Amino acid sequence: MTTSTPALDGKLLERLQGAVRGEIIQPADPDYDEARKVYNAMHDKRPAIIVRAVDVGDIVATVDFAREQNLLLAVRGGSHSVPGYGTCDGGVVLDLGRLRGIRVDPQAGTARAEGGCTWADVNHATHAFGLATTGGVVSSTGIGGLTTGGGMGHLARRCGLACDNVLSADLVTADGAFRTCTREQNADLLWALRGGGGNFGVVASFEYRLHPVAGILGGPTFYPLDGDVIRRYRELIADSDEKLGALLVVALGPPVPFLPERWHGRPLCGVVTCWTGAEDEDDRIRARLADLGPVVGQYVERMPYPVINTLFDELLPAGLFHYWKGTFSHGLPDGAIDAYVEYGATTPTIQSATVIFPIDGACHRVGPDETAFAYRDADFATALSPTLMTRADCEASVPWARAFAAALAPHSLEGGYVNFMDSDDQDRVRANYRQNYDRLTAVKRRYDPGNLFRLNHNIAPRAGGSQ
Ligand code: FAD
């Protein structure tokens, strides 16, 4: 173990230990190396301490400690941040991973979930009542980062973004104050949390609106990588019921039993279906999928809703190397389809994927300034996500993603989705929030003038600076 991390003043640490019920892990502790890891292996950082909070009191004490000591503070929910915002060098990591309680109110159709939950936690708890809300498509992703950034998933067309379903949130702000944020109380904060990322404080819990979703028809259908398949997919989204969730994926054929071996490792496009409508319409949905092109492999079955969100989990365990780019588009222009086909053909690994999320339907019924998430006119959000086994592999793949993003740029809107951005995209933050940026800056200035919460796609309290 290297010990380059500066030790903190013993007295101050003792005071924090007295105030916190959860664990405080330091560089000399045996589990430090495990505790400092984040999902994306690109980020190998050495914080001075990691606080594993077990209640709101621990959150308040840690926020106060970091602010008073002028230490860098990384807030970690599910730890999936691609830019690695859940960790830092020499500062404090506030790890919410022990805060995973959920209470479902089936009568009201709501759930209150603590800020360290993953989507696996939420899907499991709500499914017991035949209810669900929009979450991410990999179940280990945290609700904290995903929801505050916007939140796209299989249910987005029918139920809106994850942030659209947030009815209220309990938040600890930079001054250590606990604030309940509703439409009536701290409404500016509730507005900012719905898309503005982790800029405004630590969300101790979210209250979500739930929807009746239990069994679905879901799973992937693969086709050869071909622009005509993608054009037919575009038509499918334009004329199908919002109850049809259907992500388009451009990837190399995975080694799964339902895909013949000759397609393993070859460039394909796939549609991941999540039909939440009536079962007696399943055959119609299957027929639409068959019409998109020559099917080379398919696993589309009736399944409980939580299962569809676990289908990629095994392919994407923690500890791989990720670098992402993100775009928004009006429709899927032919030029973008050409780029998907050209760059899809050189997708670097089986774990890498270009994922195109349809965000029409319910996402469009929220006004562009009703929440911080500004792109209510975008029909699709694309994540370009090369995923590599070693750091050395990144040398070729990071330029691949950058060139791919440059090829998509003329066919994309100016900004992109913050949760699909990497750390070299900080200069796009203003464009990502469009007309909402100035209002976000004002909320930031009011609640976090010192920019304590700056490990994120940062909305600086003052124009042109990080402070
Ligand atoms: P963390 O690294 O813990 O946190 C990310 C950011 O959110 C940090 O700035 C952190 O400070 C802040 N944050 C986390 N929790 C809280 C909290 N409780 N209060 C305040 N701030 C908090 N996005 C989608 O929209 N849809 C998807 O389907 C999807 N799938 C993904 C699959 C994978 C494998 C990966 C790696 C990412 C995926 N994403 C998806 C992107 C995802 O939304 C972001 O990576 C998101 O930031 C992850 O949140 P987290 O809590 O896991 O991450």
Short mmCIF file of C-alpha atoms and ligand atoms in Angstrom, two decimals:
data_model
loop_
_atom_site.label_atom_id
_atom_site.label_comp_id
_atom_site.label_asym_id
_atom_site.label_seq_id
_atom_site.Cartn_x
_atom_site.Cartn_y
_atom_site.Cartn_z
CA MET A 1 0.00 0.00 0.00
CA THR A 2 1.33 3.47 -0.83
CA THR A 3 0.72 6.20 1.73
CA SER A 4 1.02 9.36 -0.35
CA THR A 5 -2.34 10.62 0.93
CA PRO A 6 -1.87 13.43 3.48
CA ALA A 7 -3.11 12.50 6.96
CA LEU A 8 -5.79 14.69 8.51
CA ASP A 9 -5.37 16.50 11.81
CA GLY A 10 -6.01 13.90 14.55
CA LYS A 11 -8.17 16.18 16.72
CA LEU A 12 -10.45 17.15 13.87
CA LEU A 13 -10.80 13.56 12.85
CA GLU A 14 -11.66 12.58 16.42
CA ARG A 15 -14.41 15.19 16.38
CA LEU A 16 -15.79 13.75 13.17
CA GLN A 17 -15.59 10.23 14.60
CA GLY A 18 -17.62 11.41 17.56
CA ALA A 19 -20.30 12.83 15.27
CA VAL A 20 -20.60 9.94 12.80
CA ARG A 21 -22.21 6.55 13.49
CA GLY A 22 -21.02 4.94 10.24
CA GLU A 23 -17.49 3.82 9.45
CA ILE A 24 -14.66 6.24 8.72
CA ILE A 25 -11.97 4.61 6.62
CA GLN A 26 -8.43 5.98 6.35
CA PRO A 27 -5.43 5.05 4.17
CA ALA A 28 -3.88 2.81 6.86
CA ASP A 29 -7.08 0.73 7.24
CA PRO A 30 -7.08 -2.76 5.69
CA ASP A 31 -10.24 -2.14 3.63
CA TYR A 32 -9.10 1.29 2.33
CA ASP A 33 -8.11 0.00 -1.11
CA GLU A 34 -11.45 -1.72 -1.57
CA ALA A 35 -13.42 1.23 -0.18
CA ARG A 36 -11.77 3.79 -2.48
CA LYS A 37 -12.62 1.89 -5.68
CA VAL A 38 -15.30 3.27 -7.97
CA TYR A 39 -17.11 1.49 -10.79
CA ASN A 40 -14.96 3.01 -13.56
CA ALA A 41 -11.41 1.67 -13.16
CA MET A 42 -10.07 4.73 -15.02
CA HIS A 43 -10.22 6.58 -11.69
CA ASP A 44 -7.64 5.36 -9.18
CA LYS A 45 -7.85 8.07 -6.53
CA ARG A 46 -6.70 8.25 -2.90
CA PRO A 47 -9.08 10.19 -0.66
CA ALA A 48 -7.94 11.21 2.84
CA ILE A 49 -11.06 9.62 4.36
CA ILE A 50 -14.11 7.71 3.26
CA VAL A 51 -17.22 8.13 5.40
CA ARG A 52 -19.80 5.38 5.04
CA ALA A 53 -22.88 7.24 6.20
CA VAL A 54 -25.68 5.31 7.89
CA ASP A 55 -28.11 8.16 8.48
CA VAL A 56 -28.84 11.80 7.74
CA GLY A 57 -26.84 12.84 10.82
CA ASP A 58 -23.74 11.32 9.23
CA ILE A 59 -24.39 13.23 6.02
CA VAL A 60 -24.70 16.52 7.90
CA ALA A 61 -21.55 15.88 9.97
CA THR A 62 -19.52 14.99 6.87
CA VAL A 63 -20.71 17.96 4.85
CA ASP A 64 -19.90 20.28 7.79
CA PHE A 65 -16.47 18.68 8.22
CA ALA A 66 -15.51 19.02 4.53
CA ARG A 67 -16.75 22.62 4.37
CA GLU A 68 -15.07 23.72 7.63
CA GLN A 69 -11.77 22.06 6.69
CA ASN A 70 -11.97 23.33 3.13
CA LEU A 71 -11.55 19.78 1.81
CA LEU A 72 -12.62 18.47 -1.55
CA LEU A 73 -15.89 16.53 -1.12
CA ALA A 74 -16.96 13.64 -3.37
CA VAL A 75 -20.51 12.38 -2.88
CA ARG A 76 -20.89 8.75 -3.93
CA GLY A 77 -24.24 7.10 -4.62
CA GLY A 78 -24.05 4.06 -6.88
CA SER A 79 -20.49 5.01 -7.95
CA HIS A 80 -21.25 4.69 -11.69
CA SER A 81 -20.17 8.20 -12.64
CA VAL A 82 -18.09 7.75 -15.80
CA PRO A 83 -15.93 10.82 -14.98
CA GLY A 84 -15.38 9.30 -11.52
CA TYR A 85 -17.09 12.04 -9.52
CA GLY A 86 -17.67 9.63 -6.63
CA THR A 87 -14.04 9.85 -5.55
CA CYS A 88 -11.17 12.33 -5.22
CA ASP A 89 -7.53 12.68 -4.25
CA GLY A 90 -6.77 13.93 -0.75
CA GLY A 91 -10.34 14.90 0.16
CA VAL A 92 -13.45 13.35 1.70
CA VAL A 93 -15.62 10.69 0.07
CA LEU A 94 -19.15 10.61 1.44
CA ASP A 95 -20.28 7.10 0.53
CA LEU A 96 -24.07 6.69 0.67
CA GLY A 97 -23.96 2.97 -0.15
CA ARG A 98 -25.35 1.98 3.27
CA LEU A 99 -28.40 4.24 2.89
CA ARG A 100 -30.65 1.91 0.92
CA GLY A 101 -33.97 1.89 2.73
CA ILE A 102 -37.17 2.08 0.65
CA ARG A 103 -40.78 2.52 1.72
CA VAL A 104 -43.49 1.95 -0.86
CA ASP A 105 -46.93 3.46 -0.33
CA PRO A 106 -49.11 1.39 -2.68
CA GLN A 107 -52.23 3.46 -1.95
CA ALA A 108 -50.58 6.71 -2.91
CA GLY A 109 -48.54 5.05 -5.67
CA THR A 110 -45.27 6.48 -4.36
CA ALA A 111 -41.96 5.26 -2.94
CA ARG A 112 -39.45 6.99 -0.72
CA ALA A 113 -35.93 5.71 -1.47
CA GLU A 114 -32.71 6.65 0.31
CA GLY A 115 -29.97 8.34 -1.70
CA GLY A 116 -27.59 5.35 -1.82
CA CYS A 117 -30.08 2.93 -3.42
CA THR A 118 -29.38 1.28 -6.74
CA TRP A 119 -32.08 0.69 -9.35
CA ALA A 120 -32.00 -3.00 -8.38
CA ASP A 121 -33.14 -1.94 -4.89
CA VAL A 122 -35.96 0.28 -6.16
CA ASN A 123 -37.17 -2.15 -8.83
CA HIS A 124 -37.27 -5.00 -6.33
CA ALA A 125 -39.17 -3.03 -3.68
CA THR A 126 -41.75 -1.52 -6.02
CA HIS A 127 -42.30 -4.67 -8.11
CA ALA A 128 -43.72 -6.39 -5.05
CA PHE A 129 -46.71 -4.04 -5.49
CA GLY A 130 -46.91 -4.29 -9.28
CA LEU A 131 -45.45 -0.78 -9.54
CA ALA A 132 -42.35 0.78 -11.10
CA THR A 133 -40.80 4.07 -12.12
CA THR A 134 -38.29 5.00 -14.81
CA GLY A 135 -34.75 3.97 -13.85
CA GLY A 136 -31.51 2.93 -15.54
CA VAL A 137 -31.06 -0.14 -17.72
CA VAL A 138 -28.17 -1.58 -15.66
CA SER A 139 -29.45 -2.44 -12.24
CA SER A 140 -26.27 -1.63 -10.30
CA THR A 141 -26.48 2.06 -11.29
CA GLY A 142 -27.25 4.43 -8.43
CA ILE A 143 -30.51 6.35 -8.20
CA GLY A 144 -28.62 9.41 -6.85
CA GLY A 145 -26.57 10.35 -9.89
CA LEU A 146 -29.00 8.98 -12.44
CA THR A 147 -32.05 10.81 -11.08
CA THR A 148 -30.39 14.15 -10.42
CA GLY A 149 -28.94 14.16 -13.95
CA GLY A 150 -32.30 13.35 -15.60
CA GLY A 151 -32.61 9.57 -15.83
CA MET A 152 -33.44 7.61 -18.98
CA GLY A 153 -34.57 4.02 -19.19
CA HIS A 154 -37.02 1.54 -20.66
CA LEU A 155 -40.05 3.34 -19.20
CA ALA A 156 -39.12 6.87 -20.31
CA ARG A 157 -41.53 7.07 -23.25
CA ARG A 158 -44.45 6.05 -21.06
CA CYS A 159 -43.54 7.49 -17.64
CA GLY A 160 -41.06 10.31 -18.36
CA LEU A 161 -37.51 10.67 -17.08
CA ALA A 162 -36.57 9.52 -13.59
CA CYS A 163 -36.40 13.19 -12.51
CA ASP A 164 -39.92 13.80 -13.83
CA ASN A 165 -41.17 11.29 -11.28
CA VAL A 166 -39.51 12.94 -8.29
CA LEU A 167 -42.26 14.40 -6.12
CA SER A 168 -40.02 15.53 -3.31
CA ALA A 169 -36.51 15.11 -1.96
CA ASP A 170 -34.76 15.44 1.39
CA LEU A 171 -31.56 17.34 0.84
CA VAL A 172 -28.53 18.35 2.92
CA THR A 173 -27.14 21.57 1.49
CA ALA A 174 -23.59 22.96 1.71
CA ASP A 175 -24.32 24.81 4.96
CA GLY A 176 -25.23 21.46 6.57
CA ALA A 177 -28.94 22.32 6.67
CA PHE A 178 -31.55 19.60 6.10
CA ARG A 179 -34.17 20.79 3.64
CA THR A 180 -37.29 19.07 2.45
CA CYS A 181 -37.84 20.04 -1.18
CA THR A 182 -41.36 19.94 -2.57
CA ARG A 183 -43.37 22.07 -4.98
CA GLU A 184 -44.39 24.23 -2.00
CA GLN A 185 -41.23 24.20 0.10
CA ASN A 186 -37.76 24.94 -1.32
CA ALA A 187 -39.33 24.65 -4.76
CA ASP A 188 -36.25 26.19 -6.40
CA LEU A 189 -34.15 23.32 -5.09
CA LEU A 190 -36.63 20.66 -6.22
CA TRP A 191 -36.59 22.25 -9.69
CA ALA A 192 -32.77 22.27 -9.76
CA LEU A 193 -32.42 18.68 -8.52
CA ARG A 194 -34.54 17.47 -11.42
CA GLY A 195 -31.74 17.41 -13.97
CA GLY A 196 -29.15 19.75 -12.43
CA GLY A 197 -26.99 16.88 -11.10
CA GLY A 198 -25.25 16.74 -7.72
CA ASN A 199 -24.58 20.49 -7.66
CA PHE A 200 -26.99 21.46 -4.91
CA GLY A 201 -26.37 19.11 -2.01
CA VAL A 202 -26.67 15.51 -0.88
CA VAL A 203 -30.04 13.89 -1.53
CA ALA A 204 -30.79 11.81 1.55
CA SER A 205 -33.96 10.43 -0.07
CA PHE A 206 -36.18 10.84 -3.12
CA GLU A 207 -39.95 10.41 -3.21
CA TYR A 208 -40.92 8.91 -6.59
CA ARG A 209 -44.25 8.64 -8.35
CA LEU A 210 -44.88 4.99 -9.32
CA HIS A 211 -46.78 3.52 -12.26
CA PRO A 212 -48.60 0.21 -12.66
CA VAL A 213 -45.96 -1.92 -14.42
CA ALA A 214 -45.54 -5.58 -13.51
CA GLY A 215 -44.97 -8.11 -16.30
CA ILE A 216 -43.50 -6.95 -19.61
CA LEU A 217 -42.56 -8.39 -22.98
CA GLY A 218 -38.85 -7.71 -23.12
CA GLY A 219 -35.39 -8.55 -24.33
CA PRO A 220 -33.01 -8.02 -27.24
CA THR A 221 -33.45 -8.70 -30.95
CA PHE A 222 -30.28 -8.57 -33.07
CA TYR A 223 -29.91 -7.70 -36.76
CA PRO A 224 -26.85 -7.22 -38.98
CA LEU A 225 -25.53 -3.66 -38.63
CA ASP A 226 -27.33 -1.92 -41.48
CA GLY A 227 -28.64 1.62 -42.00
CA ASP A 228 -31.98 0.30 -43.29
CA VAL A 229 -32.64 -1.53 -40.02
CA ILE A 230 -31.98 1.71 -38.12
CA ARG A 231 -34.25 3.67 -40.49
CA ARG A 232 -37.06 1.16 -39.84
CA TYR A 233 -36.39 1.44 -36.11
CA ARG A 234 -36.83 5.22 -36.50
CA GLU A 235 -40.27 4.58 -38.03
CA LEU A 236 -41.13 2.15 -35.24
CA ILE A 237 -40.50 4.81 -32.60
CA ALA A 238 -42.33 7.48 -34.59
CA ASP A 239 -45.55 5.50 -34.92
CA SER A 240 -45.67 3.13 -31.94
CA ASP A 241 -47.47 3.34 -28.62
CA GLU A 242 -45.55 4.97 -25.77
CA LYS A 243 -45.92 1.72 -23.85
CA LEU A 244 -43.20 0.38 -26.15
CA GLY A 245 -39.77 1.00 -24.68
CA ALA A 246 -37.20 0.15 -27.35
CA LEU A 247 -33.52 1.10 -27.06
CA LEU A 248 -31.37 0.80 -30.15
CA VAL A 249 -27.95 -0.70 -29.47
CA VAL A 250 -25.00 -0.83 -31.87
CA ALA A 251 -22.49 -3.35 -30.55
CA LEU A 252 -20.49 -6.48 -31.26
CA GLY A 253 -22.47 -9.71 -30.98
CA PRO A 254 -22.24 -10.95 -27.38
CA PRO A 255 -21.48 -14.63 -26.67
CA VAL A 256 -25.02 -15.49 -25.58
CA PRO A 257 -26.81 -18.77 -26.30
CA PHE A 258 -29.60 -17.26 -28.41
CA LEU A 259 -27.12 -15.70 -30.87
CA PRO A 260 -25.47 -18.19 -33.27
CA GLU A 261 -21.71 -18.39 -32.78
CA ARG A 262 -20.90 -16.98 -36.19
CA TRP A 263 -22.30 -13.62 -35.04
CA HIS A 264 -20.26 -13.45 -31.83
CA GLY A 265 -17.92 -10.46 -31.97
CA ARG A 266 -19.40 -9.17 -35.26
CA PRO A 267 -20.96 -5.70 -35.56
CA LEU A 268 -24.72 -5.84 -35.05
CA CYS A 269 -27.56 -3.57 -34.19
CA GLY A 270 -30.11 -4.62 -31.65
CA VAL A 271 -33.41 -3.40 -30.29
CA VAL A 272 -33.98 -3.96 -26.58
CA THR A 273 -37.72 -4.14 -26.17
CA CYS A 274 -39.74 -3.38 -23.05
CA TRP A 275 -43.44 -3.56 -23.95
CA THR A 276 -45.54 -2.64 -20.94
CA GLY A 277 -48.87 -2.83 -22.75
CA ALA A 278 -51.42 -5.62 -22.84
CA GLU A 279 -50.20 -9.20 -23.24
CA ASP A 280 -52.66 -9.86 -26.06
CA GLU A 281 -50.69 -7.36 -28.17
CA ASP A 282 -47.40 -9.26 -27.80
CA ASP A 283 -47.72 -10.89 -31.22
CA ARG A 284 -48.14 -7.49 -32.87
CA ILE A 285 -44.98 -6.25 -31.14
CA ARG A 286 -43.08 -9.36 -32.21
CA ALA A 287 -44.25 -8.81 -35.79
CA ARG A 288 -42.99 -5.20 -35.72
CA LEU A 289 -39.60 -6.42 -34.52
CA ALA A 290 -39.49 -9.03 -37.31
CA ASP A 291 -40.24 -6.29 -39.87
CA LEU A 292 -37.15 -4.27 -38.94
CA GLY A 293 -34.77 -6.59 -40.80
CA PRO A 294 -33.30 -10.10 -40.86
CA VAL A 295 -33.29 -11.28 -37.24
CA VAL A 296 -30.01 -13.06 -36.39
CA GLY A 297 -30.77 -13.69 -32.74
CA GLN A 298 -33.62 -12.94 -30.37
CA TYR A 299 -34.55 -13.38 -26.73
CA VAL A 300 -37.88 -11.64 -26.28
CA GLU A 301 -40.05 -13.14 -23.56
CA ARG A 302 -42.60 -12.22 -20.91
CA MET A 303 -40.66 -11.32 -17.76
CA PRO A 304 -41.05 -9.33 -14.54
CA TYR A 305 -40.09 -5.68 -15.11
CA PRO A 306 -36.97 -5.80 -12.85
CA VAL A 307 -35.46 -8.55 -15.01
CA ILE A 308 -35.16 -6.40 -18.13
CA ASN A 309 -32.90 -4.08 -16.13
CA THR A 310 -30.49 -6.86 -15.26
CA LEU A 311 -29.87 -8.21 -18.76
CA PHE A 312 -26.64 -6.20 -19.23
CA ASP A 313 -25.40 -6.51 -15.63
CA GLU A 314 -23.10 -9.47 -16.22
CA LEU A 315 -21.53 -7.86 -19.25
CA LEU A 316 -20.75 -4.71 -17.25
CA PRO A 317 -19.31 -5.59 -13.83
CA ALA A 318 -17.45 -2.96 -11.80
CA GLY A 319 -13.74 -2.61 -12.53
CA LEU A 320 -13.76 -2.13 -16.34
CA PHE A 321 -12.44 1.03 -18.03
CA HIS A 322 -15.07 3.43 -19.39
CA TYR A 323 -14.99 6.61 -21.46
CA TRP A 324 -18.26 8.12 -22.69
CA LYS A 325 -19.64 10.78 -25.01
CA GLY A 326 -23.28 11.84 -25.29
CA THR A 327 -25.48 13.58 -27.82
CA PHE A 328 -29.12 14.58 -28.28
CA SER A 329 -30.90 14.62 -31.63
CA HIS A 330 -34.15 15.63 -33.30
CA GLY A 331 -35.23 12.36 -34.87
CA LEU A 332 -32.46 10.12 -36.18
CA PRO A 333 -31.05 12.01 -39.17
CA ASP A 334 -29.66 9.94 -42.05
CA GLY A 335 -26.20 11.44 -41.45
CA ALA A 336 -26.27 10.14 -37.84
CA ILE A 337 -27.33 6.70 -39.07
CA ASP A 338 -24.36 6.67 -41.46
CA ALA A 339 -22.07 7.46 -38.51
CA TYR A 340 -23.64 4.67 -36.38
CA VAL A 341 -22.93 2.20 -39.17
CA GLU A 342 -19.41 3.46 -39.92
CA TYR A 343 -18.17 3.68 -36.32
CA GLY A 344 -20.29 0.74 -35.12
CA ALA A 345 -18.28 -1.47 -37.47
CA THR A 346 -15.13 -0.72 -35.44
CA THR A 347 -16.69 -0.96 -31.95
CA PRO A 348 -13.68 -1.78 -29.75
CA THR A 349 -14.94 -4.57 -27.44
CA ILE A 350 -17.95 -6.76 -26.69
CA GLN A 351 -18.65 -4.66 -23.57
CA SER A 352 -18.72 -1.43 -25.61
CA ALA A 353 -22.00 -0.16 -26.98
CA THR A 354 -23.62 2.78 -28.65
CA VAL A 355 -27.00 3.04 -26.95
CA ILE A 356 -29.76 5.21 -28.38
CA PHE A 357 -32.53 6.02 -25.89
CA PRO A 358 -35.86 7.28 -27.26
CA ILE A 359 -36.99 10.18 -25.06
CA ASP A 360 -40.22 11.26 -26.74
CA GLY A 361 -43.73 10.59 -25.38
CA ALA A 362 -44.07 11.51 -21.70
CA CYS A 363 -40.62 13.18 -21.69
CA HIS A 364 -41.95 15.71 -24.24
CA ARG A 365 -45.00 16.52 -22.16
CA VAL A 366 -42.85 18.29 -19.56
CA GLY A 367 -42.01 21.89 -20.49
CA PRO A 368 -38.34 22.82 -21.18
CA ASP A 369 -38.20 25.04 -18.08
CA GLU A 370 -40.42 22.95 -15.78
CA THR A 371 -37.35 21.02 -14.60
CA ALA A 372 -33.62 21.70 -14.96
CA PHE A 373 -33.44 19.07 -17.72
CA ALA A 374 -33.67 21.32 -20.76
CA TYR A 375 -33.86 19.11 -23.86
CA ARG A 376 -37.58 18.38 -24.01
CA ASP A 377 -37.54 18.63 -27.81
CA ALA A 378 -34.86 15.93 -28.24
CA ASP A 379 -36.27 12.65 -29.53
CA PHE A 380 -33.19 10.56 -28.81
CA ALA A 381 -30.19 10.62 -26.47
CA THR A 382 -27.15 8.66 -27.58
CA ALA A 383 -24.45 7.26 -25.30
CA LEU A 384 -21.18 6.34 -26.98
CA SER A 385 -19.55 4.09 -24.46
CA PRO A 386 -16.37 2.24 -25.25
CA THR A 387 -15.73 -0.13 -22.36
CA LEU A 388 -12.29 -1.68 -22.09
CA MET A 389 -10.59 -4.40 -20.12
CA THR A 390 -7.27 -2.59 -19.54
CA ARG A 391 -6.02 0.98 -19.37
CA ALA A 392 -3.78 0.32 -22.38
CA ASP A 393 -6.86 -0.51 -24.52
CA CYS A 394 -8.10 3.04 -23.93
CA GLU A 395 -5.34 4.50 -26.07
CA ALA A 396 -7.12 3.45 -29.25
CA SER A 397 -10.68 3.57 -27.98
CA VAL A 398 -10.85 7.05 -26.49
CA PRO A 399 -9.93 8.60 -29.89
CA TRP A 400 -12.53 6.28 -31.49
CA ALA A 401 -15.25 7.72 -29.23
CA ARG A 402 -14.10 11.29 -29.87
CA ALA A 403 -14.07 10.80 -33.65
CA PHE A 404 -17.50 9.11 -33.48
CA ALA A 405 -18.89 12.05 -31.45
CA ALA A 406 -17.38 14.50 -33.99
CA ALA A 407 -19.06 12.60 -36.83
CA LEU A 408 -22.41 12.81 -35.01
CA ALA A 409 -22.03 16.51 -34.09
CA PRO A 410 -23.45 17.99 -37.34
CA HIS A 411 -26.57 15.83 -36.85
CA SER A 412 -26.95 16.53 -33.11
CA LEU A 413 -28.19 19.33 -30.90
CA GLU A 414 -25.61 21.57 -29.26
CA GLY A 415 -25.70 20.09 -25.75
CA GLY A 416 -25.78 16.53 -24.51
CA TYR A 417 -27.09 14.60 -21.53
CA VAL A 418 -24.87 15.29 -18.49
CA ASN A 419 -24.94 11.66 -17.36
CA PHE A 420 -23.42 10.52 -20.67
CA MET A 421 -20.62 13.10 -20.54
CA ASP A 422 -17.05 12.51 -19.46
CA SER A 423 -14.78 14.85 -17.49
CA ASP A 424 -13.44 16.48 -20.69
CA ASP A 425 -16.95 17.82 -21.39
CA GLN A 426 -17.07 20.49 -18.67
CA ASP A 427 -17.07 23.19 -21.35
CA ARG A 428 -20.44 21.84 -22.57
CA VAL A 429 -22.26 22.32 -19.26
CA ARG A 430 -23.90 25.61 -20.28
CA ALA A 431 -25.08 24.07 -23.56
CA ASN A 432 -26.37 21.02 -21.67
CA TYR A 433 -28.72 23.27 -19.69
CA ARG A 434 -29.57 25.79 -22.41
CA GLN A 435 -32.14 28.37 -21.22
CA ASN A 436 -32.09 26.90 -17.67
CA TYR A 437 -28.42 27.57 -17.04
CA ASP A 438 -28.75 31.08 -15.59
CA ARG A 439 -31.53 29.99 -13.24
CA LEU A 440 -29.40 27.03 -12.12
CA THR A 441 -26.49 29.38 -11.46
CA ALA A 442 -28.76 31.53 -9.28
CA VAL A 443 -29.90 28.50 -7.23
CA LYS A 444 -26.28 27.36 -6.91
CA ARG A 445 -25.20 30.81 -5.70
CA ARG A 446 -27.96 30.81 -3.10
CA TYR A 447 -27.30 27.36 -1.61
CA ASP A 448 -23.66 26.60 -2.45
CA PRO A 449 -21.82 29.91 -2.97
CA GLY A 450 -18.44 28.29 -2.14
CA ASN A 451 -18.98 25.46 -4.66
CA LEU A 452 -18.51 22.70 -2.07
CA PHE A 453 -20.35 20.35 -4.44
CA ARG A 454 -18.09 20.70 -7.46
CA LEU A 455 -17.28 17.09 -8.35
CA ASN A 456 -19.98 16.92 -10.99
CA HIS A 457 -20.78 18.59 -14.31
CA ASN A 458 -20.32 21.79 -12.49
CA ILE A 459 -22.67 24.73 -12.41
CA ALA A 460 -20.30 27.34 -11.03
CA PRO A 461 -21.87 29.86 -8.63
CA ARG A 462 -20.06 32.66 -10.43
CA ALA A 463 -19.72 33.03 -14.16
CA GLY A 464 -16.42 31.83 -15.62
CA GLY A 465 -15.01 30.17 -12.51
CA SER A 466 -15.14 27.12 -10.34
CA GLN A 467 -15.79 29.05 -7.12
P1 FAD B 1 -22.03 8.21 -8.52
O1 FAD B 1 -20.68 8.05 -9.14
O2 FAD B 1 -22.20 7.72 -7.16
O3 FAD B 1 -22.49 9.71 -8.60
C1 FAD B 1 -22.56 10.43 -9.80
C2 FAD B 1 -22.79 11.90 -9.53
O4 FAD B 1 -24.03 12.06 -8.86
C3 FAD B 1 -21.73 12.53 -8.64
O5 FAD B 1 -21.53 13.87 -9.02
C4 FAD B 1 -22.37 12.44 -7.28
O6 FAD B 1 -21.85 13.39 -6.42
C5 FAD B 1 -23.84 12.63 -7.57
N1 FAD B 1 -24.70 11.91 -6.61
C6 FAD B 1 -24.84 10.58 -6.46
N2 FAD B 1 -25.71 10.31 -5.49
C7 FAD B 1 -26.13 11.48 -5.01
C8 FAD B 1 -27.04 11.87 -4.00
N3 FAD B 1 -27.71 10.99 -3.28
N4 FAD B 1 -27.21 13.19 -3.77
C9 FAD B 1 -26.57 14.12 -4.51
N5 FAD B 1 -25.70 13.82 -5.47
C10 FAD B 1 -25.49 12.51 -5.72
N6 FAD B 1 -27.95 6.91 -17.27
C11 FAD B 1 -29.24 6.90 -17.64
O7 FAD B 1 -29.89 7.94 -17.62
N7 FAD B 1 -29.86 5.74 -18.02
C12 FAD B 1 -29.22 4.55 -18.05
O8 FAD B 1 -29.80 3.54 -18.38
C13 FAD B 1 -27.84 4.53 -17.67
N8 FAD B 1 -27.15 3.37 -17.65
C14 FAD B 1 -25.86 3.35 -17.22
C15 FAD B 1 -25.15 2.15 -17.17
C16 FAD B 1 -23.83 2.11 -16.76
C17 FAD B 1 -23.09 0.81 -16.74
C18 FAD B 1 -23.18 3.32 -16.37
C19 FAD B 1 -21.75 3.30 -15.96
C20 FAD B 1 -23.87 4.51 -16.40
C21 FAD B 1 -25.21 4.54 -16.82
N9 FAD B 1 -25.93 5.74 -16.89
C22 FAD B 1 -27.25 5.75 -17.27
C23 FAD B 1 -25.28 7.01 -16.52
C24 FAD B 1 -25.61 7.29 -15.05
O9 FAD B 1 -26.84 7.96 -14.99
C25 FAD B 1 -24.53 8.17 -14.41
O10 FAD B 1 -23.30 7.51 -14.47
C26 FAD B 1 -24.90 8.51 -12.96
O11 FAD B 1 -24.12 9.59 -12.55
C27 FAD B 1 -24.69 7.34 -12.03
O12 FAD B 1 -25.16 7.63 -10.76
P2 FAD B 1 -24.50 6.93 -9.47
O13 FAD B 1 -25.23 7.38 -8.28
O14 FAD B 1 -24.38 5.46 -9.73
O15 FAD B 1 -23.03 7.51 -9.56
#
